[in-house]
Coordinates of C-alpha atoms in Angstrom, one line a residue:
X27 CA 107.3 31.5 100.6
X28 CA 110.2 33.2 102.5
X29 CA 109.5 36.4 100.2
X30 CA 106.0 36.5 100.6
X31 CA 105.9 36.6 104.5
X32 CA 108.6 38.9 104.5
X33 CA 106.2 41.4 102.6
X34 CA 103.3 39.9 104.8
X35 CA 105.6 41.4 107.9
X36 CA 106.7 44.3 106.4
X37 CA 103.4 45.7 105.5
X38 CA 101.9 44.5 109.0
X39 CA 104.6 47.1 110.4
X40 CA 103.3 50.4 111.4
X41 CA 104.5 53.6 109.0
X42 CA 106.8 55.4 111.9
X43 CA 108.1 57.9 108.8
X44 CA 107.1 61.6 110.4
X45 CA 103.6 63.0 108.9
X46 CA 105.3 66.4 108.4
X47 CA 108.6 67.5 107.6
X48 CA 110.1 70.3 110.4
X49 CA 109.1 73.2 110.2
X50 CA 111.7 76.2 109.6
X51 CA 111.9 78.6 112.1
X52 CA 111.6 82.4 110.7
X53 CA 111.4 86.0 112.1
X54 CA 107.4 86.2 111.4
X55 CA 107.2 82.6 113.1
X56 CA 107.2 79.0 112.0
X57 CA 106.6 78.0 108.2
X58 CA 106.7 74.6 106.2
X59 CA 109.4 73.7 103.6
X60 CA 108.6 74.4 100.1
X61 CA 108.9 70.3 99.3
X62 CA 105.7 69.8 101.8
X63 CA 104.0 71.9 99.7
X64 CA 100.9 69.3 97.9
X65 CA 100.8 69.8 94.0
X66 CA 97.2 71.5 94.9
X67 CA 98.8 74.0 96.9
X68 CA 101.7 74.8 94.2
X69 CA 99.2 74.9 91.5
X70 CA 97.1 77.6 93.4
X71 CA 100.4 79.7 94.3
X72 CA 101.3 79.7 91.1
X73 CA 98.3 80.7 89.7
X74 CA 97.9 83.3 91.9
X75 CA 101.4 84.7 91.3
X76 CA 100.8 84.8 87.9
X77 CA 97.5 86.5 87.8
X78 CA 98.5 89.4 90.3
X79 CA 101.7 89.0 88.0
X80 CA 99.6 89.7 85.1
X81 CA 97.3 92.3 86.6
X82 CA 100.9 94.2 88.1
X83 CA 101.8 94.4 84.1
X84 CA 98.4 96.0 83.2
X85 CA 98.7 98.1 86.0
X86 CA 103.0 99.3 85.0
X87 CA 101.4 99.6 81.3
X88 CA 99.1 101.9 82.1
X89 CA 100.9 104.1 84.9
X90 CA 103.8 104.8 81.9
X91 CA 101.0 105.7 79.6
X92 CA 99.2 108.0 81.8
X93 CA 102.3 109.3 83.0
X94 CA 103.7 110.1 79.7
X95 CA 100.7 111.3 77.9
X96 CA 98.6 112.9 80.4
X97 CA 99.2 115.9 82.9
X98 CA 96.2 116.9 83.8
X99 CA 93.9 116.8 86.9
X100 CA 92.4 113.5 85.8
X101 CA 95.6 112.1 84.9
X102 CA 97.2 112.6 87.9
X103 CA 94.0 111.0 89.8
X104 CA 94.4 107.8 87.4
X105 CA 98.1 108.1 88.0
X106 CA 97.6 107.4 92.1
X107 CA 94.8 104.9 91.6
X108 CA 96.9 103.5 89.5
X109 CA 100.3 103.4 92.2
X110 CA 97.2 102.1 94.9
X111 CA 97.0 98.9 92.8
X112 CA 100.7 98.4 92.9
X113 CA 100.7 98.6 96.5
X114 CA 97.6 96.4 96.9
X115 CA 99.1 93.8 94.1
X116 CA 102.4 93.4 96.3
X117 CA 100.9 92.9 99.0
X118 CA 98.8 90.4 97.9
X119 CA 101.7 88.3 96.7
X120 CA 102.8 88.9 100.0
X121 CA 99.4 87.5 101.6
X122 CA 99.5 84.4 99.3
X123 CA 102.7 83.0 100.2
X124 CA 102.5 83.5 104.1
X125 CA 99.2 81.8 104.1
X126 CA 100.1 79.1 102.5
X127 CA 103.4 78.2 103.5
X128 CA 102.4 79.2 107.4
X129 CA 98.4 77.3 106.7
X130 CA 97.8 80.9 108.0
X131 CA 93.5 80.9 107.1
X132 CA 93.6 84.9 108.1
X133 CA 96.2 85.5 105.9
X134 CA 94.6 84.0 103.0
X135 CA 91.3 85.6 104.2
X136 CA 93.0 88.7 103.9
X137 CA 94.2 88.1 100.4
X138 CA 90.9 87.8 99.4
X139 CA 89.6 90.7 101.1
X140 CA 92.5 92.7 99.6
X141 CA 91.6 91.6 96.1
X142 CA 88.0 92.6 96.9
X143 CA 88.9 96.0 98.3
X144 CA 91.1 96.5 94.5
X145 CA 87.9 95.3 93.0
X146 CA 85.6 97.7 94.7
X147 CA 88.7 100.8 94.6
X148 CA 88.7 99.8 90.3
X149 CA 85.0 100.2 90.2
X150 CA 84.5 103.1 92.2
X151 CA 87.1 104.6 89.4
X152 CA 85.9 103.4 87.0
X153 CA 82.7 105.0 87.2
X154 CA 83.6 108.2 88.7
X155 CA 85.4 108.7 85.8
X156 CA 84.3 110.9 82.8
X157 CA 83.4 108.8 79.7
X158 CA 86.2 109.9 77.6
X159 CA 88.7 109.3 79.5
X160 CA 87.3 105.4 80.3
X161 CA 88.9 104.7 77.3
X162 CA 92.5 104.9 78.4
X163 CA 91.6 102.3 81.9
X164 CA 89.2 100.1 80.7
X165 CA 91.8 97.6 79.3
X166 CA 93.2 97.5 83.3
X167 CA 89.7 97.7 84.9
X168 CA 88.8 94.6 82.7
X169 CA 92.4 92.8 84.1
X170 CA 91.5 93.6 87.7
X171 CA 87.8 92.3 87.2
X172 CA 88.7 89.3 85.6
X173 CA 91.4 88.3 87.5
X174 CA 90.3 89.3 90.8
X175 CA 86.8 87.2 90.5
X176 CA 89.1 83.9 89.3
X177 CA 91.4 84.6 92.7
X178 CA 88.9 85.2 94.8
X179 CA 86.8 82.0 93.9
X180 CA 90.0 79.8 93.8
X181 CA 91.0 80.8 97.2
X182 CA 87.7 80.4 98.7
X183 CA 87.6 77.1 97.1
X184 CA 90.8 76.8 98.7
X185 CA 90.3 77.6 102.4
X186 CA 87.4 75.1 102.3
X187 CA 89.3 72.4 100.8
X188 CA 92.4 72.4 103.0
X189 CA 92.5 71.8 106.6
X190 CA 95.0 73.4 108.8
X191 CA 97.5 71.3 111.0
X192 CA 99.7 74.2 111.6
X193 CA 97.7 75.2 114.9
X194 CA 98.3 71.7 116.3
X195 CA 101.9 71.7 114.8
X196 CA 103.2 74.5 116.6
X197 CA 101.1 74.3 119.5
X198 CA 100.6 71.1 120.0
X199 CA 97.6 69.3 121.5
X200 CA 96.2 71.6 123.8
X201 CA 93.6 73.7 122.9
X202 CA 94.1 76.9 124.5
X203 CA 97.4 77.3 122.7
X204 CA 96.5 76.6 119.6
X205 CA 93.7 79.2 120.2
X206 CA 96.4 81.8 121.3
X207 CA 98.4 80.8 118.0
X208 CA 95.3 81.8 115.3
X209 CA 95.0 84.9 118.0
X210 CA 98.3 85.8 117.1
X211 CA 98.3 85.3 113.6
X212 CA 95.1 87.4 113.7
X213 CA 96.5 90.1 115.0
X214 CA 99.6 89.8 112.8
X215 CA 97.7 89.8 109.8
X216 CA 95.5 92.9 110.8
X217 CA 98.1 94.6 111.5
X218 CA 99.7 94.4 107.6
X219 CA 96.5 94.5 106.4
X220 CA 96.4 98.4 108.3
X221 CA 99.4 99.3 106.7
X222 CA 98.4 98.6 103.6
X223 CA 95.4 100.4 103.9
X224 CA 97.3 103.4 105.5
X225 CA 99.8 103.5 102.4
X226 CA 96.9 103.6 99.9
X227 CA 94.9 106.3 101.6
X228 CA 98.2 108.5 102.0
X229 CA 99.2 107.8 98.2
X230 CA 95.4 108.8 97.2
X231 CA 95.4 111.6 99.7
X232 CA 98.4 113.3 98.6
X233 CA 97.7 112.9 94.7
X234 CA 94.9 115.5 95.7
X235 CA 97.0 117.4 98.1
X236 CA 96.3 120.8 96.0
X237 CA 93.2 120.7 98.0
X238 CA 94.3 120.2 101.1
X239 CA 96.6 122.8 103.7
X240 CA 100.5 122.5 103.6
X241 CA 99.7 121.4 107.3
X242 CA 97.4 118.7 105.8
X243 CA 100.0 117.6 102.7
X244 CA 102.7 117.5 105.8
X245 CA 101.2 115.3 107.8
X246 CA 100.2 113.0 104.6
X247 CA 103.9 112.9 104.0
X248 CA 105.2 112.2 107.4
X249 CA 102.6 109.9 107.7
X250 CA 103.9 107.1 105.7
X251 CA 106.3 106.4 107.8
X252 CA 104.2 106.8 110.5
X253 CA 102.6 104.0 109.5
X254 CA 105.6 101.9 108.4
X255 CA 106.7 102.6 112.5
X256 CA 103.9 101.7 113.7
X257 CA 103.5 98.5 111.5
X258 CA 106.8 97.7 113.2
X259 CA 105.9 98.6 116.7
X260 CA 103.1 96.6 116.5
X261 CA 104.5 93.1 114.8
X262 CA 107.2 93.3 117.5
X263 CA 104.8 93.6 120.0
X264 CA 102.8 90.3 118.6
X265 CA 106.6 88.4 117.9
X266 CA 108.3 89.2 121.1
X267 CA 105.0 89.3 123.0
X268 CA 106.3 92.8 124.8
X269 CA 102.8 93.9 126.4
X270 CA 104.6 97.7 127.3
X271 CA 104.7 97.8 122.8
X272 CA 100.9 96.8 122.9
X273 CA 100.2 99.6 124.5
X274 CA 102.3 102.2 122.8
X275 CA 101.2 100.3 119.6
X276 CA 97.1 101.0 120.7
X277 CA 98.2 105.2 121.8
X278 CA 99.6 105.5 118.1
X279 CA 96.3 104.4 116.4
X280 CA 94.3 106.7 118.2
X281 CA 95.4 110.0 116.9
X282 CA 95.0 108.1 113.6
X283 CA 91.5 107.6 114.1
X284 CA 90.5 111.2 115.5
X285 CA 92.4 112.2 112.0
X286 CA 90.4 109.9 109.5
X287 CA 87.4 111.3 111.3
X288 CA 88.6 115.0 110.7
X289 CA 89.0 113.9 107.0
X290 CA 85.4 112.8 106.2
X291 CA 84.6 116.2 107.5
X292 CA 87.2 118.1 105.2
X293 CA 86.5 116.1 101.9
X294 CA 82.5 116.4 102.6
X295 CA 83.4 120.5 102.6
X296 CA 85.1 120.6 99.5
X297 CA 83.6 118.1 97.4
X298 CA 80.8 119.9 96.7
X299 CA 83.2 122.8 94.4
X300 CA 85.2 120.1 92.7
X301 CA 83.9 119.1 88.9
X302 CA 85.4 115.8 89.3
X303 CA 84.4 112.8 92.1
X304 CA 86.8 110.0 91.5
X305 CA 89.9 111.0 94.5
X306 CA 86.7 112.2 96.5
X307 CA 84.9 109.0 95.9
X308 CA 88.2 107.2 96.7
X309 CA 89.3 108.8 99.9
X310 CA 85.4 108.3 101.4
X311 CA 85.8 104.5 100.4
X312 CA 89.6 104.2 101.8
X313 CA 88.6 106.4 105.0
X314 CA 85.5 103.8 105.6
X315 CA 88.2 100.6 105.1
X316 CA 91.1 102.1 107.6
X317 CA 88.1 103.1 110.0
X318 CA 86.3 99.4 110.1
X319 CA 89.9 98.0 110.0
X320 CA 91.4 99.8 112.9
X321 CA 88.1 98.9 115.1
X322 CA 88.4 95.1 114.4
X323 CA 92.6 96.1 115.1
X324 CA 92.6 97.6 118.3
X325 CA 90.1 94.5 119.3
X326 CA 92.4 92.3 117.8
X327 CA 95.5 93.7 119.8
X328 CA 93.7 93.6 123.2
X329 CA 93.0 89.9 122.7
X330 CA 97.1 89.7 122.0
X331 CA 97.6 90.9 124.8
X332 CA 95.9 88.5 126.9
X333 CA 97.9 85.3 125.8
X334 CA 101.1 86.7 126.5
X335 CA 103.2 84.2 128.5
X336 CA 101.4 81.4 127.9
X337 CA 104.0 79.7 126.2
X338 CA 103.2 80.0 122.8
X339 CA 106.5 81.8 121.9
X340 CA 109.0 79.8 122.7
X341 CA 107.2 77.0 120.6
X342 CA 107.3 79.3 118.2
X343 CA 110.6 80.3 117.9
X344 CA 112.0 77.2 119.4
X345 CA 114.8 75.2 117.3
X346 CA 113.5 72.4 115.4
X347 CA 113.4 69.3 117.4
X348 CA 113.8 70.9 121.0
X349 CA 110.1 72.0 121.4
X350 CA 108.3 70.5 124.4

């Protein structure tokens, strides 16, 4: 009888064991610990690691193939789309992890729109590219294809499935915070999502700069770390909410936009003498993504800057159990 009200009582008591586990405090902002992750959300990380995993082997295989059997014009066009993948394949392994460990929805969203734009880059390749020499990349364009649809769909399936707490976790119950924190993130993520876009159209730019001025393959060169600056320039402006490096972070993107401009107008000169489309085709269709990115960017950044000083960084940043 004893035992039995004993459990009677202890199941009457309310369950005052925390929801969540703290959150660790990092440079890019708060994230949860690994053992909060749900077996859903390490199945679907570990599928995706794996399948950009896989899809980074294609893409090595073929990029020592090409490299070591080919030196010609085409080959050295399939060898930079080829080194565009890589870059978009890290960086999606990069997207995957921060959204999910930080709940981060534009992160993931920007995984999948990364995996698209490697879908879209593979096909616009694929087809520029003479019959013959389909041959040697149809074995990675199938990888890319196959893989990229499954990611794409198991994400999506993804954000629907999973709410997201960490906008009330970090700040808290009111709204307007938690508004300013998916601002922020926003912002964040647009701004990696720029730089990878910038990396890839240098790398596809420069593969054809035999077309192009020394001027032109100069500024191509300096202009990867141009963009890796003003990657920086801008995350510290979101992190340590410094409005003066909004503002030199919005100047630097505006040469950049006058430039991509200047580009359509140089490749639509010399396209027409070329034999071969597929580093054309590829610098219209990267040109196009850098140009709608930077738009929704520089929107993006002026909407930063209006939720400076509301708080929302030293919740951010704060130490584990002294947040208010």
């Amino acid at each position: 009888m004893e035992s039995g009200s004993i459990e009677e009582r202890e199941c009457l008591l309310p369950n005052l064991k925390p929801r969540h586990r703290e959150l660790l405090p990092t440079p890019c902002g708060p994230v949860k610990q690994c053992l909060e992750l749900s077996w859903l959300e390490k199945i679907y990380v570990s599928a995706a690691i794996l399948s950009l995993l896989t899809v980074l082997g294609a893409n090595i295989a073929s990029f020592v193939r090409q490299n070591k059997t080919e030196t010609t014009d085409l080959g050295k066009e399939d060898v930079a789309i080829s080194v565009i993948q890589l870059i978009g394949i890290v960086f999606c392994i990069y997207y995957v992890l921060r959204g999910v460990l930080q709940e981060n929805q534009q992160e993931l969203l920007a995984f999948i729109l990364s995996i698209l734009l490697l879908l879209v880059r593979s096909l616009v390749n694929f087809i520029a590219t003479e019959p013959e020499e389909k041959k040697a990349i149809v074995i990675r364009f199938a990888c890319i294809v196959a893989f990229g649809v499954f990611l794409m769909a198991a994400s999506l399936c993804y954000l629907i499935k999973r709410p997201n707490f960490m906008a009330f976790r970090v700040g808290g119950a009111l709204e307007s915070v938690q508004s300013h924190y998916l601002t922020l993130n926003l912002g964040f993520s647009l701004v990696t999502f720029d730089l990878q876009a910038q990396l890839c159209l240098c790398v596809l730019l420069m593969a054809g700069a035999h077309q192009l001025s020394l001027l032109h393959a100069i500024i191509l060169g300096v202009g990867i770390f141009w963009a890796l600056f003003k990657a920086v320039i801008g995350l510290a402006a979101i992190l340590k909410e410094k409005k003066s490096l909004v503002w030199v972070f919005l100047v630097q993107n505006l040469p950049e936009l006058v430039y991509l401009g200047y580009l359509i107008y140089l490749i639509s000169r010399v396209w027409i003498y070329e034999r071969t489309y597929i580093l054309e085709a590829g610098a219209v269709t990267g040109i196009l993504i850098s140009f709608t990115i930077k738009v929704g960017l520089l929107v993006s950044m002026v909407r930063v800057y209006h939720c400076f000083g509301q708080g929302l960084h030293e919740r951010m940043f704060a130490v584990p159990g002294t947040c208010p």
